[in-house]
Structures are given as C-alpha cells and as structure tokens.
PDB file of C-alpha atoms in Angstrom:
ATOM      1  CA  MET D   1       4.414-112.490 -37.054  1.00 76.00           C
ATOM      2  CA  LEU D   2       1.516-111.266 -34.782  1.00 85.00           C
ATOM      3  CA  ASP D   3       0.068-107.993 -35.781  1.00 88.00           C
ATOM      4  CA  PRO D   4       0.219-105.427 -32.854  1.00 88.00           C
ATOM      5  CA  VAL D   5      -3.039-103.857 -33.960  1.00 90.00           C
ATOM      6  CA  ARG D   6      -4.920-107.069 -33.773  1.00 91.00           C
ATOM      7  CA  LEU D   7      -3.314-107.906 -30.459  1.00 91.00           C
ATOM      8  CA  ARG D   8      -4.559-104.558 -29.137  1.00 92.00           C
ATOM      9  CA  VAL D   9      -8.101-105.434 -30.373  1.00 92.00           C
ATOM     10  CA  LEU D  10      -7.926-108.743 -28.534  1.00 92.00           C
ATOM     11  CA  VAL D  11      -6.796-107.120 -25.353  1.00 92.00           C
ATOM     12  CA  ALA D  12      -9.647-104.465 -25.592  1.00 91.00           C
ATOM     13  CA  VAL D  13     -12.238-107.246 -25.962  1.00 91.00           C
ATOM     14  CA  ALA D  14     -10.781-109.161 -23.065  1.00 91.00           C
ATOM     15  CA  ALA D  15     -10.790-106.060 -20.884  1.00 89.00           C
ATOM     16  CA  ARG D  16     -14.118-104.697 -21.898  1.00 88.00           C
ATOM     17  CA  GLY D  17     -16.057-107.908 -22.384  1.00 87.00           C
ATOM     18  CA  SER D  18     -17.754-107.220 -25.726  1.00 89.00           C
ATOM     19  CA  VAL D  19     -17.036-106.192 -29.282  1.00 90.00           C
ATOM     20  CA  THR D  20     -19.215-103.122 -28.914  1.00 89.00           C
ATOM     21  CA  ALA D  21     -17.314-101.801 -25.811  1.00 89.00           C
ATOM     22  CA  ALA D  22     -13.866-102.623 -27.481  1.00 89.00           C
ATOM     23  CA  ALA D  23     -14.938-100.778 -30.635  1.00 90.00           C
ATOM     24  CA  ARG D  24     -15.925 -97.775 -28.587  1.00 89.00           C
ATOM     25  CA  GLU D  25     -12.616 -97.741 -26.597  1.00 89.00           C
ATOM     26  CA  LEU D  26     -10.483 -98.188 -29.808  1.00 89.00           C
ATOM     27  CA  HIS D  27     -12.641 -95.788 -31.898  1.00 87.00           C
ATOM     28  CA  TYR D  28     -13.272 -98.560 -34.433  1.00 90.00           C
ATOM     29  CA  SER D  29     -16.377 -99.719 -35.910  1.00 90.00           C
ATOM     30  CA  GLN D  30     -17.805-103.089 -34.715  1.00 89.00           C
ATOM     31  CA  PRO D  31     -17.232-104.829 -38.052  1.00 90.00           C
ATOM     32  CA  SER D  32     -13.629-103.649 -37.946  1.00 91.00           C
ATOM     33  CA  VAL D  33     -13.107-105.261 -34.567  1.00 90.00           C
ATOM     34  CA  SER D  34     -14.716-108.489 -35.720  1.00 90.00           C
ATOM     35  CA  HIS D  35     -12.609-108.469 -38.800  1.00 91.00           C
ATOM     36  CA  HIS D  36      -9.416-108.073 -36.762  1.00 91.00           C
ATOM     37  CA  LEU D  37     -10.448-110.947 -34.468  1.00 92.00           C
ATOM     38  CA  ALA D  38     -11.036-113.169 -37.464  1.00 92.00           C
ATOM     39  CA  ARG D  39      -7.723-112.362 -39.005  1.00 91.00           C
ATOM     40  CA  LEU D  40      -5.985-112.995 -35.680  1.00 92.00           C
ATOM     41  CA  GLU D  41      -7.581-116.430 -35.603  1.00 91.00           C
ATOM     42  CA  ALA D  42      -6.394-117.096 -39.026  1.00 91.00           C
ATOM     43  CA  GLU D  43      -2.911-116.029 -38.242  1.00 90.00           C
ATOM     44  CA  THR D  44      -2.628-118.094 -35.104  1.00 91.00           C
ATOM     45  CA  GLY D  45      -4.680-121.097 -36.195  1.00 91.00           C
ATOM     46  CA  ALA D  46      -6.529-121.061 -32.845  1.00 92.00           C
ATOM     47  CA  LYS D  47     -10.179-120.391 -31.987  1.00 93.00           C
ATOM     48  CA  LEU D  48      -9.903-117.244 -29.834  1.00 92.00           C
ATOM     49  CA  VAL D  49     -13.591-116.292 -29.351  1.00 91.00           C
ATOM     50  CA  GLN D  50     -16.939-118.095 -29.297  1.00 90.00           C
ATOM     51  CA  ARG D  51     -20.478-116.729 -29.508  1.00 84.00           C
ATOM     52  CA  VAL D  52     -22.598-116.930 -26.461  1.00 84.00           C
ATOM     53  CA  GLY D  53     -26.138-115.765 -27.105  1.00 77.00           C
ATOM     54  CA  ARG D  54     -25.946-112.255 -28.696  1.00 75.00           C
ATOM     55  CA  GLY D  55     -22.379-111.737 -27.355  1.00 80.00           C
ATOM     56  CA  ILE D  56     -18.985-113.375 -27.452  1.00 86.00           C
ATOM     57  CA  ARG D  57     -16.520-114.736 -24.782  1.00 88.00           C
ATOM     58  CA  LEU D  58     -12.819-115.624 -25.188  1.00 92.00           C
ATOM     59  CA  THR D  59     -11.843-119.274 -25.336  1.00 93.00           C
ATOM     60  CA  GLU D  60      -8.972-120.576 -23.195  1.00 93.00           C
ATOM     61  CA  ALA D  61      -6.595-119.966 -26.057  1.00 93.00           C
ATOM     62  CA  GLY D  62      -8.069-116.399 -26.390  1.00 91.00           C
ATOM     63  CA  ARG D  63      -7.507-115.622 -22.669  1.00 92.00           C
ATOM     64  CA  LEU D  64      -4.005-116.928 -22.789  1.00 93.00           C
ATOM     65  CA  LEU D  65      -3.073-114.765 -25.894  1.00 94.00           C
ATOM     66  CA  ALA D  66      -4.779-111.788 -24.500  1.00 92.00           C
ATOM     67  CA  GLU D  67      -2.677-112.015 -21.304  1.00 91.00           C
ATOM     68  CA  ARG D  68       0.556-112.315 -23.323  1.00 90.00           C
ATOM     69  CA  ALA D  69      -0.615-109.537 -25.778  1.00 90.00           C
ATOM     70  CA  ALA D  70      -1.106-107.136 -22.836  1.00 88.00           C
ATOM     71  CA  GLU D  71       2.462-107.790 -21.668  1.00 86.00           C
ATOM     72  CA  ILE D  72       3.823-107.416 -25.208  1.00 89.00           C
ATOM     73  CA  LEU D  73       1.955-104.179 -25.850  1.00 85.00           C
ATOM     74  CA  GLY D  74       3.085-102.803 -22.517  1.00 82.00           C
ATOM     75  CA  ARG D  75       6.734-103.594 -23.282  1.00 79.00           C
ATOM     76  CA  MET D  76       6.382-101.873 -26.724  1.00 82.00           C
ATOM     77  CA  GLU D  77       4.872 -98.716 -25.159  1.00 76.00           C
ATOM     78  CA  SER D  78       7.623 -98.689 -22.525  1.00 65.00           C
ATOM     79  CA  ALA D  79      10.270 -99.057 -25.191  1.00 72.00           C
ATOM     80  CA  ALA D  80       8.751 -96.277 -27.307  1.00 72.00           C
ATOM     81  CA  ALA D  81       8.684 -93.934 -24.247  1.00 64.00           C
ATOM     82  CA  GLU D  82      12.207 -94.753 -23.374  1.00 59.00           C
ATOM     83  CA  LEU D  83      13.361 -94.168 -26.967  1.00 69.00           C
ATOM     84  CA  THR D  84      11.437 -90.843 -27.085  1.00 66.00           C
ATOM     85  CA  ALA D  85      13.112 -89.679 -23.926  1.00 58.00           C
ATOM     86  CA  HIS D  86      16.537 -90.775 -25.118  1.00 53.00           C
ATOM     87  CA  VAL D  87      16.220 -89.092 -28.492  1.00 62.00           C
ATOM     88  CA  GLY D  88      14.525 -85.953 -26.991  1.00 65.00           C
ATOM     89  CA  LEU D  89      13.017 -85.015 -30.385  1.00 69.00           C
ATOM     90  CA  ARG D  90      16.411 -84.636 -31.969  1.00 70.00           C
ATOM     91  CA  ALA D  91      15.302 -86.996 -34.633  1.00 71.00           C
ATOM     92  CA  GLY D  92      12.041 -88.393 -35.962  1.00 78.00           C
ATOM     93  CA  ARG D  93       9.241 -87.462 -38.199  1.00 87.00           C
ATOM     94  CA  VAL D  94       5.935 -85.670 -37.949  1.00 92.00           C
ATOM     95  CA  ARG D  95       3.309 -85.396 -40.725  1.00 94.00           C
ATOM     96  CA  LEU D  96       0.749 -82.664 -41.409  1.00 97.00           C
ATOM     97  CA  ALA D  97      -2.040 -82.341 -43.812  1.00 97.00           C
ATOM     98  CA  ALA D  98      -3.620 -78.906 -44.365  1.00 97.00           C
ATOM     99  CA  PHE D  99      -5.933 -77.151 -46.685  1.00 96.00           C
ATOM    100  CA  PRO D 100      -4.284 -74.991 -49.451  1.00 94.00           C
ATOM    101  CA  SER D 101      -4.723 -71.497 -47.988  1.00 95.00           C
ATOM    102  CA  ALA D 102      -3.356 -72.694 -44.675  1.00 96.00           C
ATOM    103  CA  LEU D 103      -0.204 -73.965 -46.529  1.00 95.00           C
ATOM    104  CA  GLY D 104      -0.032 -70.607 -48.151  1.00 94.00           C
ATOM    105  CA  THR D 105      -0.148 -68.508 -45.017  1.00 95.00           C
ATOM    106  CA  PHE D 106       0.475 -69.540 -41.422  1.00 96.00           C
ATOM    107  CA  VAL D 107       1.644 -73.240 -41.746  1.00 97.00           C
ATOM    108  CA  PRO D 108       5.041 -72.180 -43.089  1.00 96.00           C
ATOM    109  CA  ALA D 109       5.609 -69.917 -40.067  1.00 95.00           C
ATOM    110  CA  ALA D 110       4.656 -72.819 -37.843  1.00 97.00           C
ATOM    111  CA  ALA D 111       7.110 -75.070 -39.793  1.00 96.00           C
ATOM    112  CA  VAL D 112       9.891 -72.554 -39.100  1.00 96.00           C
ATOM    113  CA  ARG D 113       9.044 -72.423 -35.388  1.00 95.00           C
ATOM    114  CA  LEU D 114       9.137 -76.281 -35.231  1.00 95.00           C
ATOM    115  CA  ALA D 115      12.515 -76.409 -37.004  1.00 94.00           C
ATOM    116  CA  ASP D 116      13.854 -73.758 -34.611  1.00 93.00           C
ATOM    117  CA  ASP D 117      12.850 -75.689 -31.599  1.00 91.00           C
ATOM    118  CA  HIS D 118      13.572 -79.162 -32.813  1.00 91.00           C
ATOM    119  CA  PRO D 119      16.055 -79.049 -35.738  1.00 90.00           C
ATOM    120  CA  GLY D 120      16.363 -82.772 -36.112  1.00 86.00           C
ATOM    121  CA  LEU D 121      12.612 -83.300 -36.417  1.00 89.00           C
ATOM    122  CA  ASP D 122      11.545 -84.045 -40.049  1.00 91.00           C
ATOM    123  CA  LEU D 123       8.198 -82.333 -40.910  1.00 95.00           C
ATOM    124  CA  ARG D 124       6.305 -83.752 -43.873  1.00 95.00           C
ATOM    125  CA  LEU D 125       3.485 -81.677 -45.423  1.00 97.00           C
ATOM    126  CA  ALA D 126       0.498 -82.732 -47.503  1.00 96.00           C
ATOM    127  CA  GLU D 127      -2.285 -80.648 -49.144  1.00 96.00           C
ATOM    128  CA  ALA D 128      -5.751 -81.790 -48.370  1.00 95.00           C
ATOM    129  CA  GLU D 129      -9.253 -80.269 -47.919  1.00 94.00           C
ATOM    130  CA  PRO D 130     -10.771 -81.153 -44.408  1.00 95.00           C
ATOM    131  CA  PRO D 131     -12.731 -84.437 -45.322  1.00 93.00           C
ATOM    132  CA  GLU D 132      -9.559 -85.918 -46.952  1.00 94.00           C
ATOM    133  CA  ALA D 133      -7.212 -84.603 -44.252  1.00 95.00           C
ATOM    134  CA  LEU D 134      -9.464 -86.184 -41.569  1.00 94.00           C
ATOM    135  CA  ARG D 135      -9.517 -89.510 -43.510  1.00 92.00           C
ATOM    136  CA  MET D 136      -5.667 -89.390 -43.661  1.00 93.00           C
ATOM    137  CA  LEU D 137      -5.569 -88.703 -39.899  1.00 92.00           C
ATOM    138  CA  ARG D 138      -7.835 -91.617 -39.081  1.00 89.00           C
ATOM    139  CA  ALA D 139      -5.800 -93.926 -41.350  1.00 87.00           C
ATOM    140  CA  GLY D 140      -2.507 -92.982 -39.626  1.00 88.00           C
ATOM    141  CA  ASP D 141      -1.089 -91.327 -42.730  1.00 89.00           C
ATOM    142  CA  VAL D 142      -0.600 -87.992 -40.894  1.00 92.00           C
ATOM    143  CA  ASP D 143      -0.238 -87.050 -37.215  1.00 93.00           C
ATOM    144  CA  VAL D 144      -2.039 -83.652 -37.411  1.00 97.00           C
ATOM    145  CA  ALA D 145      -4.699 -82.278 -39.716  1.00 97.00           C
ATOM    146  CA  VAL D 146      -5.288 -78.518 -40.105  1.00 98.00           C
ATOM    147  CA  ILE D 147      -9.011 -78.213 -40.959  1.00 97.00           C
ATOM    148  CA  PHE D 148     -11.792 -75.647 -40.917  1.00 96.00           C
ATOM    149  CA  ARG D 149     -15.495 -75.821 -39.970  1.00 95.00           C
ATOM    150  CA  TYR D 150     -18.367 -73.537 -40.387  1.00 93.00           C
ATOM    151  CA  GLU D 151     -21.278 -73.080 -37.978  1.00 89.00           C
ATOM    152  CA  GLU D 152     -23.295 -75.438 -39.994  1.00 86.00           C
ATOM    153  CA  THR D 153     -20.658 -78.122 -40.532  1.00 89.00           C
ATOM    154  CA  GLY D 154     -21.687 -81.502 -39.042  1.00 88.00           C
ATOM    155  CA  PRO D 155     -19.749 -83.032 -36.117  1.00 88.00           C
ATOM    156  CA  GLU D 156     -16.534 -84.795 -36.749  1.00 86.00           C
ATOM    157  CA  ASP D 157     -16.143 -88.570 -36.097  1.00 84.00           C
ATOM    158  CA  ASP D 158     -15.560 -90.004 -32.599  1.00 85.00           C
ATOM    159  CA  GLY D 159     -11.911 -89.879 -31.652  1.00 88.00           C
ATOM    160  CA  ILE D 160     -11.132 -86.684 -33.423  1.00 93.00           C
ATOM    161  CA  ARG D 161      -9.721 -83.986 -30.997  1.00 94.00           C
ATOM    162  CA  LEU D 162      -9.835 -80.360 -32.112  1.00 95.00           C
ATOM    163  CA  THR D 163      -7.472 -77.587 -31.002  1.00 95.00           C
ATOM    164  CA  HIS D 164      -8.859 -74.217 -31.933  1.00 96.00           C
ATOM    165  CA  LEU D 165      -6.257 -72.031 -33.772  1.00 96.00           C
ATOM    166  CA  PHE D 166      -8.194 -68.847 -34.839  1.00 95.00           C
ATOM    167  CA  ASP D 167     -11.325 -67.663 -36.548  1.00 95.00           C
ATOM    168  CA  ASP D 168     -11.067 -66.824 -40.223  1.00 95.00           C
ATOM    169  CA  PRO D 169     -13.729 -64.214 -41.393  1.00 95.00           C
ATOM    170  CA  THR D 170     -15.147 -64.562 -44.927  1.00 94.00           C
ATOM    171  CA  CYS D 171     -15.708 -61.945 -47.505  1.00 95.00           C
ATOM    172  CA  LEU D 172     -17.996 -61.326 -50.468  1.00 96.00           C
ATOM    173  CA  VAL D 173     -15.746 -61.070 -53.591  1.00 95.00           C
ATOM    174  CA  THR D 174     -17.053 -59.039 -56.530  1.00 95.00           C
ATOM    175  CA  PRO D 175     -15.433 -57.618 -59.660  1.00 95.00           C
ATOM    176  CA  VAL D 176     -14.112 -54.072 -59.416  1.00 90.00           C
ATOM    177  CA  GLY D 177     -16.875 -51.778 -60.742  1.00 75.00           C
ATOM    178  CA  ILE D 178     -19.656 -53.437 -58.737  1.00 57.00           C
ATOM    179  CA  GLY D 179     -20.044 -51.466 -55.645  1.00 47.00           C
ATOM    180  CA  GLY D 180     -16.695 -49.874 -56.129  1.00 41.00           C
ATOM    181  CA  ALA D 181     -15.673 -46.174 -56.135  1.00 37.00           C
ATOM    182  CA  ASP D 182     -16.518 -45.970 -59.788  1.00 38.00           C
ATOM    183  CA  ASP D 183     -20.080 -47.301 -59.254  1.00 42.00           C
ATOM    184  CA  ALA D 184     -21.503 -45.221 -56.441  1.00 38.00           C
ATOM    185  CA  ASP D 185     -25.083 -46.198 -57.387  1.00 41.00           C
ATOM    186  CA  HIS D 186     -24.360 -49.738 -56.256  1.00 45.00           C
ATOM    187  CA  ALA D 187     -22.019 -49.107 -53.405  1.00 43.00           C
ATOM    188  CA  ASP D 188     -24.201 -51.157 -51.042  1.00 46.00           C
ATOM    189  CA  ASP D 189     -24.065 -54.213 -53.304  1.00 48.00           C
ATOM    190  CA  ALA D 190     -20.461 -55.031 -52.479  1.00 48.00           C
ATOM    191  CA  GLY D 191     -21.280 -55.997 -48.835  1.00 61.00           C
ATOM    192  CA  SER D 192     -24.581 -57.680 -49.213  1.00 85.00           C
ATOM    193  CA  VAL D 193     -25.120 -61.305 -50.239  1.00 93.00           C
ATOM    194  CA  GLY D 194     -28.806 -60.649 -50.821  1.00 92.00           C
ATOM    195  CA  ALA D 195     -28.039 -58.020 -53.455  1.00 91.00           C
ATOM    196  CA  HIS D 196     -26.582 -60.680 -55.730  1.00 93.00           C
ATOM    197  CA  ALA D 197     -29.619 -62.937 -55.776  1.00 93.00           C
ATOM    198  CA  ALA D 198     -29.694 -62.618 -59.551  1.00 93.00           C
ATOM    199  CA  SER D 199     -25.890 -63.016 -60.026  1.00 94.00           C
ATOM    200  CA  ARG D 200     -23.976 -66.091 -61.030  1.00 96.00           C
ATOM    201  CA  TRP D 201     -21.967 -67.620 -58.196  1.00 97.00           C
ATOM    202  CA  ILE D 202     -18.671 -69.447 -57.956  1.00 96.00           C
ATOM    203  CA  ALA D 203     -18.671 -72.143 -55.303  1.00 94.00           C
ATOM    204  CA  GLY D 204     -15.684 -73.846 -53.711  1.00 90.00           C
ATOM    205  CA  CYS D 205     -15.066 -77.102 -51.746  1.00 89.00           C
ATOM    206  CA  ASP D 206     -17.991 -79.028 -50.178  1.00 90.00           C
ATOM    207  CA  ARG D 207     -17.731 -77.230 -46.887  1.00 92.00           C
ATOM    208  CA  CYS D 208     -17.462 -73.808 -48.514  1.00 91.00           C
ATOM    209  CA  ARG D 209     -20.236 -74.562 -50.885  1.00 92.00           C
ATOM    210  CA  SER D 210     -22.582 -75.585 -47.924  1.00 92.00           C
ATOM    211  CA  HIS D 211     -21.664 -72.392 -46.235  1.00 93.00           C
ATOM    212  CA  LEU D 212     -22.449 -70.379 -49.375  1.00 94.00           C
ATOM    213  CA  LEU D 213     -25.771 -72.050 -49.595  1.00 93.00           C
ATOM    214  CA  ASP D 214     -26.451 -71.359 -46.073  1.00 93.00           C
ATOM    215  CA  LEU D 215     -25.624 -67.599 -46.422  1.00 93.00           C
ATOM    216  CA  CYS D 216     -27.834 -67.339 -49.516  1.00 94.00           C
ATOM    217  CA  SER D 217     -30.697 -69.274 -47.747  1.00 93.00           C
ATOM    218  CA  ARG D 218     -30.610 -66.736 -44.871  1.00 92.00           C
ATOM    219  CA  ALA D 219     -30.695 -64.037 -47.475  1.00 92.00           C
ATOM    220  CA  GLY D 220     -33.816 -65.561 -49.015  1.00 94.00           C
ATOM    221  CA  PHE D 221     -32.621 -67.097 -52.278  1.00 95.00           C
ATOM    222  CA  GLU D 222     -30.859 -70.079 -53.788  1.00 95.00           C
ATOM    223  CA  PRO D 223     -27.671 -69.121 -55.594  1.00 95.00           C
ATOM    224  CA  ARG D 224     -27.269 -69.846 -59.294  1.00 95.00           C
ATOM    225  CA  VAL D 225     -23.873 -71.696 -59.094  1.00 95.00           C
ATOM    226  CA  SER D 226     -22.240 -71.593 -62.527  1.00 92.00           C
ATOM    227  CA  PHE D 227     -18.772 -72.763 -61.556  1.00 93.00           C
ATOM    228  CA  THR D 228     -17.271 -74.922 -58.890  1.00 93.00           C
ATOM    229  CA  THR D 229     -13.627 -75.089 -57.900  1.00 92.00           C
ATOM    230  CA  ASP D 230     -11.674 -75.366 -54.699  1.00 88.00           C
ATOM    231  CA  ASP D 231      -8.757 -73.385 -56.300  1.00 91.00           C
ATOM    232  CA  TYR D 232      -8.939 -69.922 -54.684  1.00 91.00           C
ATOM    233  CA  VAL D 233      -6.603 -68.460 -57.344  1.00 93.00           C
ATOM    234  CA  ALA D 234      -9.085 -69.590 -60.144  1.00 95.00           C
ATOM    235  CA  VAL D 235     -12.098 -68.311 -58.097  1.00 95.00           C
ATOM    236  CA  GLN D 236     -10.561 -64.826 -57.901  1.00 95.00           C
ATOM    237  CA  ALA D 237      -9.577 -64.898 -61.600  1.00 95.00           C
ATOM    238  CA  MET D 238     -13.161 -65.804 -62.591  1.00 95.00           C
ATOM    239  CA  VAL D 239     -14.584 -63.027 -60.379  1.00 96.00           C
ATOM    240  CA  ALA D 240     -12.186 -60.543 -61.912  1.00 95.00           C
ATOM    241  CA  ALA D 241     -13.240 -61.607 -65.366  1.00 94.00           C
ATOM    242  CA  GLY D 242     -16.818 -60.932 -64.452  1.00 94.00           C
ATOM    243  CA  LEU D 243     -17.980 -64.633 -64.557  1.00 95.00           C
ATOM    244  CA  GLY D 244     -19.602 -64.440 -61.210  1.00 95.00           C
ATOM    245  CA  VAL D 245     -19.290 -63.506 -57.517  1.00 96.00           C
ATOM    246  CA  ALA D 246     -18.095 -65.554 -54.630  1.00 96.00           C
ATOM    247  CA  VAL D 247     -17.482 -65.834 -50.861  1.00 96.00           C
ATOM    248  CA  LEU D 248     -13.877 -66.515 -49.967  1.00 95.00           C
ATOM    249  CA  PRO D 249     -12.253 -66.788 -46.509  1.00 95.00           C
ATOM    250  CA  THR D 250      -9.637 -64.147 -45.754  1.00 94.00           C
ATOM    251  CA  LEU D 251      -6.864 -66.656 -45.556  1.00 95.00           C
ATOM    252  CA  ALA D 252      -7.379 -67.270 -49.342  1.00 94.00           C
ATOM    253  CA  LEU D 253      -7.199 -63.522 -49.931  1.00 95.00           C
ATOM    254  CA  SER D 254      -4.021 -63.246 -47.827  1.00 92.00           C
ATOM    255  CA  ALA D 255      -2.418 -66.167 -49.704  1.00 90.00           C
ATOM    256  CA  HIS D 256      -3.267 -64.702 -53.114  1.00 91.00           C
ATOM    257  CA  ARG D 257      -4.902 -61.395 -54.151  1.00 91.00           C
ATOM    258  CA  SER D 258      -5.971 -61.221 -57.768  1.00 90.00           C
ATOM    259  CA  PRO D 259      -6.088 -57.739 -59.429  1.00 86.00           C
ATOM    260  CA  GLY D 260      -9.544 -56.549 -60.326  1.00 91.00           C
ATOM    261  CA  ILE D 261     -11.613 -57.827 -57.355  1.00 94.00           C
ATOM    262  CA  ARG D 262     -13.285 -56.207 -54.400  1.00 93.00           C
ATOM    263  CA  ALA D 263     -13.477 -58.022 -51.058  1.00 93.00           C
ATOM    264  CA  VAL D 264     -15.806 -56.980 -48.145  1.00 93.00           C
ATOM    265  CA  GLU D 265     -15.925 -58.871 -44.897  1.00 93.00           C
ATOM    266  CA  LEU D 266     -19.294 -60.343 -44.165  1.00 93.00           C
ATOM    267  CA  PRO D 267     -20.450 -59.740 -40.630  1.00 91.00           C
ATOM    268  CA  GLY D 268     -21.045 -62.880 -38.625  1.00 87.00           C
ATOM    269  CA  SER D 269     -19.664 -65.158 -41.376  1.00 92.00           C
ATOM    270  CA  VAL D 270     -16.548 -66.967 -40.239  1.00 94.00           C
ATOM    271  CA  ARG D 271     -14.835 -70.344 -40.489  1.00 95.00           C
ATOM    272  CA  ARG D 272     -13.097 -71.717 -37.454  1.00 95.00           C
ATOM    273  CA  VAL D 273      -9.637 -73.150 -38.060  1.00 97.00           C
ATOM    274  CA  PHE D 274      -8.548 -76.199 -35.948  1.00 97.00           C
ATOM    275  CA  ALA D 275      -5.626 -78.538 -35.630  1.00 97.00           C
ATOM    276  CA  ALA D 276      -7.127 -82.056 -35.415  1.00 96.00           C
ATOM    277  CA  THR D 277      -5.483 -85.075 -33.788  1.00 95.00           C
ATOM    278  CA  TYR D 278      -6.799 -88.559 -33.356  1.00 91.00           C
ATOM    279  CA  GLY D 279      -7.197 -90.860 -30.384  1.00 85.00           C
ATOM    280  CA  GLU D 280      -6.837 -90.371 -26.645  1.00 84.00           C
ATOM    281  CA  PRO D 281      -4.355 -88.023 -25.106  1.00 84.00           C
ATOM    282  CA  PRO D 282      -1.485 -87.590 -24.415  1.00 85.00           C
ATOM    283  CA  ASP D 283      -0.143 -87.097 -27.918  1.00 86.00           C
ATOM    284  CA  PRO D 284       3.275 -88.470 -28.965  1.00 86.00           C
ATOM    285  CA  PRO D 285       6.087 -85.881 -28.344  1.00 88.00           C
ATOM    286  CA  ALA D 286       6.561 -85.031 -31.991  1.00 90.00           C
ATOM    287  CA  THR D 287       2.774 -84.420 -32.494  1.00 92.00           C
ATOM    288  CA  ALA D 288       2.654 -82.305 -29.336  1.00 92.00           C
ATOM    289  CA  ALA D 289       5.666 -80.307 -30.597  1.00 93.00           C
ATOM    290  CA  LEU D 290       3.887 -79.617 -33.856  1.00 96.00           C
ATOM    291  CA  LEU D 291       0.718 -78.581 -32.076  1.00 96.00           C
ATOM    292  CA  THR D 292       2.744 -76.165 -29.938  1.00 95.00           C
ATOM    293  CA  ALA D 293       4.317 -74.652 -33.055  1.00 96.00           C
ATOM    294  CA  LEU D 294       0.807 -74.161 -34.645  1.00 97.00           C
ATOM    295  CA  THR D 295      -0.782 -72.592 -31.588  1.00 93.00           C
ATOM    296  CA  ARG D 296       2.215 -70.402 -30.585  1.00 85.00           C
ATOM    297  CA  GLY D 297       1.403 -67.364 -32.684  1.00 64.00           C
ATOM    298  CA  GLU D 298       4.785 -65.679 -32.957  1.00 43.00           C
ATOM    299  CA  PRO D 299       6.368 -66.315 -36.244  1.00 37.00           C
ATOM    300  CA  ARG D 300      10.162 -65.700 -36.521  1.00 36.00           C
ATOM    301  CA  GLY D 301      10.751 -62.081 -37.274  1.00 34.00           C
ATOM    302  CA  GLY D 302       7.557 -60.653 -35.866  1.00 36.00           C
ATOM    303  CA  HIS D 303       4.639 -61.018 -33.513  1.00 35.00           C
ATOM    304  CA  ALA D 304       1.457 -63.029 -34.376  1.00 36.00           C
ATOM    305  CA  GLU D 305      -0.406 -59.926 -35.419  1.00 40.00           C
ATOM    306  CA  THR D 306       2.151 -59.396 -38.201  1.00 39.00           C
ATOM    307  CA  LEU D 307       0.970 -62.656 -39.752  1.00 41.00           C
ATOM    308  CA  PHE D 308      -2.697 -62.110 -39.284  1.00 41.00           C
ATOM    309  CA  ALA D 309      -2.951 -58.457 -40.086  1.00 46.00           C
ATOM    310  CA  ALA D 310      -3.275 -59.251 -43.771  1.00 41.00           C
ATOM    311  CA  ILE D 311      -5.916 -61.884 -43.118  1.00 41.00           C
ATOM    312  CA  ARG D 312      -8.681 -59.364 -42.255  1.00 42.00           C
ATOM    313  CA  PRO D 313      -9.551 -57.187 -45.278  1.00 41.00           C
ATOM    314  CA  ARG D 314     -12.751 -55.280 -44.442  1.00 40.00           C
ATOM    315  CA  ASP D 315     -13.349 -53.262 -47.570  1.00 45.00           C
ATOM    316  CA  GLN D 316     -10.602 -53.515 -50.019  1.00 44.00           C
ATOM    317  CA  THR D 317     -10.375 -53.169 -53.761  1.00 39.00           C
ATOM    318  CA  PHE D 318      -7.516 -55.002 -55.455  1.00 36.00           C
ATOM    319  CA  SER D 319      -6.785 -53.511 -58.823  1.00 34.00           C
ATOM    320  CA  PRO D 320      -3.748 -52.757 -60.943  1.00 32.00           C
TER     321      PRO D 320
END
C-alpha cells in the first residue's frame, strides 16, 4: 500500500520543482524528503526521479504517479472534511502535552471547558517540558503543546505556530528567615538576586536554568548551582530545608506551596506561556476547539481572574 506521506512529498516535489522547495513547503529537512522519495521508489519498483546537474526532475513514471497522488490526496482531504462536518466534533480525539505546573493549574480548567462544549471529544493529556512537548508535536504524537519561553530562549523550529496564552512572572524563593519578618536586617535580600551571589542555587529544567543564569549574569555573578531538578515540589522542599535558593515561576507556586518558603516577584522577569501547533493553518476542528478552550479564560464556576489571582504572589511567606 502506498504511504500517503510519501505521496504528499512526491506531489510537493512535482509542484515546487526541487527537493529544497518541497522541504520548505512541508517543513521537512532535505534529507527527509530524499529519504521519502527513495522509499517510494522502493515500494513502487519504479524510477520516479533522476538527477539533472545539481537538481532533480521527475521521470515519466514520477509525473504519472504525482498526478494520481494529487487526486488521491485531494479525495482524502475532502473525505476528512465531510466526515468532520458530519460528526460535528461529537466524537474524536485531541491530544495535548503540557509542562507540569500548567497541568497543575489552568489546563484542567481548559479541559472542563472543552468537555462542556464538546462532550464527545476525547482529550488525552501528556506531561512534557517544552523541548519534549515540541518534539512530540512535530512527530504528530500530540495536536497541541503548551510551552513556555523566556526572553533569551532561542526561536522555535520552522512550522511551529504559537498562540500566546499569558505571561507568568517569576519569583525569588528563599527560606523563611532570610529577608522575612523575623530577619529585618536582611529584608532587602528576599527580593534581590544579586544579594544571593554567595548562596547555593537550585536550578530547574534547561529553559529555567538558562533563565537563572541570565538573571545572575545581569546581577554580576555566576550562580553556584548545587542541585538541579525540574520537580517544583522538590525545589520548594530543598529551599525550605535551607539547601539553597531558587527562582520559580508563579504557576509552580500556585500549583504547590511548600511551608517554610518566602516568594517575592522579580520585576521584569517573566516567562511567556503559549499553545503551540504545527503546520499551516487552518487547524483541524478538534485542535481549534482545544485552542479555544485554552484561550477562553473563563473556567466553569468563576471568571478568569479567579484562576490567575493565585498565580501572582508579590511578597508572600508560606509557613505553618
């Protein structure tokens, strides 16, 4: 049986005239396009392309198959559109990957909204930090990836489309007693990264660690990272135990608040939270419905501010 993915590659090469242009249109690498063509030739037993100078051109067999493939793919897309219109999102599946503190805060509210609007739609959830979530998205393992980016985070791959959800401020997290009410001599320490140049630091995932290094660099020092974990519960427990200080986003503090820590919002330090999709618009109806649920900030039982009010601690001490 002919693989529709490889047929789509052949149609793109025929339409664009080169492997490079086809790869750009499909958001594939050039080696990936060449691999699909080679596999298609092996499956059909026919020579479909031939090299001409530094480029390629379709053989007669290649042109014939490309014409038929365009018809086949068009019929498949029409059938999918007709089926979607018939089902009307009363059934089907949509898959979401999100980082842990998103799953612990606003994603469940979005899942409730989606279920209210489309009771027959099956939502599958997976936990993944942004790089893994984006890999799953590109591989087709999920339909939407909820990710975060800092100012210094590098650009995402071509083909990734980002829908901004909200900005998530970050906080300096220290043990109670450092800059707290019981330590007035060091009250300024709680809100200053630079005041902890000599402290041990607890770092998080790769993107969070990069942000920590950037914050400390701007404060004029390189942090002494003693522990690394992307478990925000463990980070707070270590801080409370006096093993170091950390920078955490407010979503993490909203999802879990350990006793014995003090959290102070850092001015100008935010991570931006996005819903990522892959490929050219329009999105499939189920994906579009999930994006609507994520961006419509009115959880059942209260307005959006109800959900996010707890996500902005400015100067809070969490103690027994």
